[in-house]
Amino acid sequence: MTVRAPSGRAPRTLQPWVLSVSVVLLTALFFQLAVGRVLDPLWFARPTDVLALLAQWLTGGFIYPHIATTLTEIAIGFGLGVGVAIVLAVVLSSSALLARITMPLVVAANSLPKVALIPFFIFTLGVGIESKVVQVALNVIFIVFLNLYAGLTTINPRLRESLALMGASPFEILVKVKLPASLAWLLSGMRISARYALAGAVAVELLSSNRGLGFLIAKATAQLEPAQLFATLVVLAVMGFAITYALQVLENRVLAWRI
Amino acid sequence: MTPPDRRSPPILLLQCAAAAALVALWAARAAAAPSMWLPAPLAVGARIVKWSFDGTFARNGAVTVIECVAGLVIGAIFAVLYGLALGYYGWLRRAIYPVALLCYSVPLVALAPPFTAVFGLGIVSKIALTGITAFFLLFFNVLSGAEAIDRRLTAILQVMGASDREILRKLFLPASREWILTGLRVAGPFSLLTAITAEIWGSMAGLGFLVKNAVEVTDMTGMVAVLILLALFGVALNALVGSLGRLSGSGNAPS
């Protein structure tokens, strides 16, 4: 035994991950023992069964088409929504009068819970990818728009004025001042709306689809397969975490110059 | 209330004109090419009046409101309990926080089918779902608020001989009111969204049920009528949670 130097790490402080991992393990152990005894195996699955199913899905390739479907819906809908939001924000922020006239309409439209349109979209657009894409885009548009609009309208007017004085055209001002200055707002709007995009895609898939992670949830519930249900929830958790993390990394990368 | 000087009459006039123009465009379009997909504004208006008076809106609206409010209250209670405990005890936060973050990454609407299967088609499954959604949204708010409390205040209270319980009750609990009220700005609309999704998935009453029912019998007039009511609902909800946040002021803000 060596004598611990006084500057060494205090022995009683645990690494944070040790605590988290033990919480997860204890919870898993509880469910492992409780399912079948206290908890109804009709609704709850043993963690070992869930893990085995996940391993089977990942090696057998069953899960990948479903992940790909949900990701495609989110990617297309997200791109569409962000694109429309940027155009709307640039147009409305260029005219104070136009903005003041239309803003109440935008706010009212934003107040409508977009999920209420799901039955209509399914009815008119079918069980395919289109109904999900539209729902995801709608969920994203307003959040990104309101964020970017706030960014565009809080730019220091002196920057704009001095460029105009130097003879810059409105387009040049837009590209060189307005958009770079409000990039942080756009990116944070995208990061916040990612959660709504995933929720929108899954909600429509639950109600009507033949592939995708939401479809798996609906199927597992209907067939009373709790292991499938929990395995899909794990996949969804990882996916949701990965999307948010990726957007956070993008945000940090792009905004690195600001320090 | 908006301050009167902010909105001069011409702007208000232009806003009304824009809204009127939209409705006129809608009416013209519906009159020019009558189809079941585009109900006329007058028909929608008549339906809104009819459903307002025969109790359809009142009955179903009350169900949705109860689901949202009960979920928010239950979620807020647990959010305060867990948020304060984790905000106060560092080791607990280090243990639970990553796990909570991972659970929060699941889109909670995905729980609508299992919750409906377990708790039934009634309001219990919806309250469970809005409750768990509200809990997560408010919990992170309370936690970040509790973390932001000036540690010198806790140190002073400790020097004065206060127990953990007293510090939590006298310092953290009063301050948490504000974090809950500001958190409601996000959690309120989100709980409405969750309740309606669950109602569309499977229910016997509620505004989401009404929308789904209208679409299933291709009653587009009814659908648009409910959507307009839902938009008004959303505006009212936003105004309410916004004023709650403002009412709380910054009187008991941490630091």
XYZ file of C-alpha atoms in Angstrom, chain A residues 120-206:
87
model
C -57.347 15.248 -41.772
C -53.844 14.602 -43.112
C -54.251 10.855 -42.841
C -57.606 11.084 -44.593
C -56.355 13.238 -47.472
C -52.715 12.143 -47.800
C -53.005 8.479 -46.924
C -50.957 6.104 -44.826
C -47.735 6.848 -46.714
C -44.888 9.147 -45.825
C -46.655 12.350 -46.991
C -48.981 12.741 -43.991
C -46.015 12.454 -41.619
C -43.850 14.883 -43.566
C -46.575 17.546 -43.528
C -47.177 17.099 -39.795
C -43.451 17.318 -39.000
C -43.080 20.427 -41.177
C -46.041 22.116 -39.469
C -44.629 21.310 -36.037
C -41.288 22.842 -36.996
C -42.312 25.942 -38.993
C -43.714 28.083 -36.196
C -40.977 27.454 -33.650
C -38.184 28.146 -36.125
C -40.039 31.119 -37.600
C -40.692 32.810 -34.248
C -37.085 32.249 -33.178
C -35.527 33.504 -36.404
C -37.934 36.437 -36.560
C -36.886 37.476 -33.068
C -33.255 37.238 -34.162
C -33.749 39.216 -37.367
C -35.617 42.027 -35.641
C -33.131 42.485 -32.805
C -30.102 43.103 -35.024
C -28.333 46.325 -34.196
C -29.798 48.763 -36.771
C -26.455 50.584 -36.999
C -24.879 47.570 -38.703
C -27.603 47.635 -41.289
C -27.462 51.388 -41.716
C -23.711 51.560 -42.140
C -23.807 48.868 -44.839
C -26.641 50.673 -46.585
C -24.569 53.848 -46.393
C -21.698 52.024 -48.117
C -24.076 51.224 -50.935
C -25.031 47.629 -50.128
C -28.183 46.315 -51.772
C -30.962 44.855 -49.575
C -29.911 41.382 -50.699
C -26.304 41.987 -49.703
C -27.440 43.266 -46.311
C -29.553 40.152 -45.888
C -26.724 37.757 -46.743
C -23.855 39.617 -45.085
C -25.484 41.038 -41.957
C -28.945 39.750 -41.177
C -28.537 36.037 -41.727
C -25.099 35.624 -40.080
C -26.201 37.739 -37.113
C -29.348 35.684 -36.551
C -27.745 32.287 -37.196
C -27.665 31.522 -33.472
C -31.423 32.123 -33.239
C -32.089 29.905 -36.252
C -29.987 27.059 -34.866
C -31.503 27.178 -31.402
C -34.963 27.214 -32.985
C -34.011 24.098 -34.940
C -32.706 22.377 -31.819
C -35.865 23.161 -29.831
C -38.176 22.059 -32.652
C -36.407 18.701 -33.146
C -38.349 17.298 -30.172
C -41.645 18.384 -31.766
C -40.590 16.949 -35.130
C -39.961 13.509 -33.639
C -43.191 13.686 -31.616
C -45.158 14.663 -34.728
C -43.745 11.862 -36.868
C -44.362 9.249 -34.166
C -47.898 10.520 -33.456
C -48.975 10.170 -37.102
C -47.255 6.781 -37.375
C -49.157 5.559 -34.319
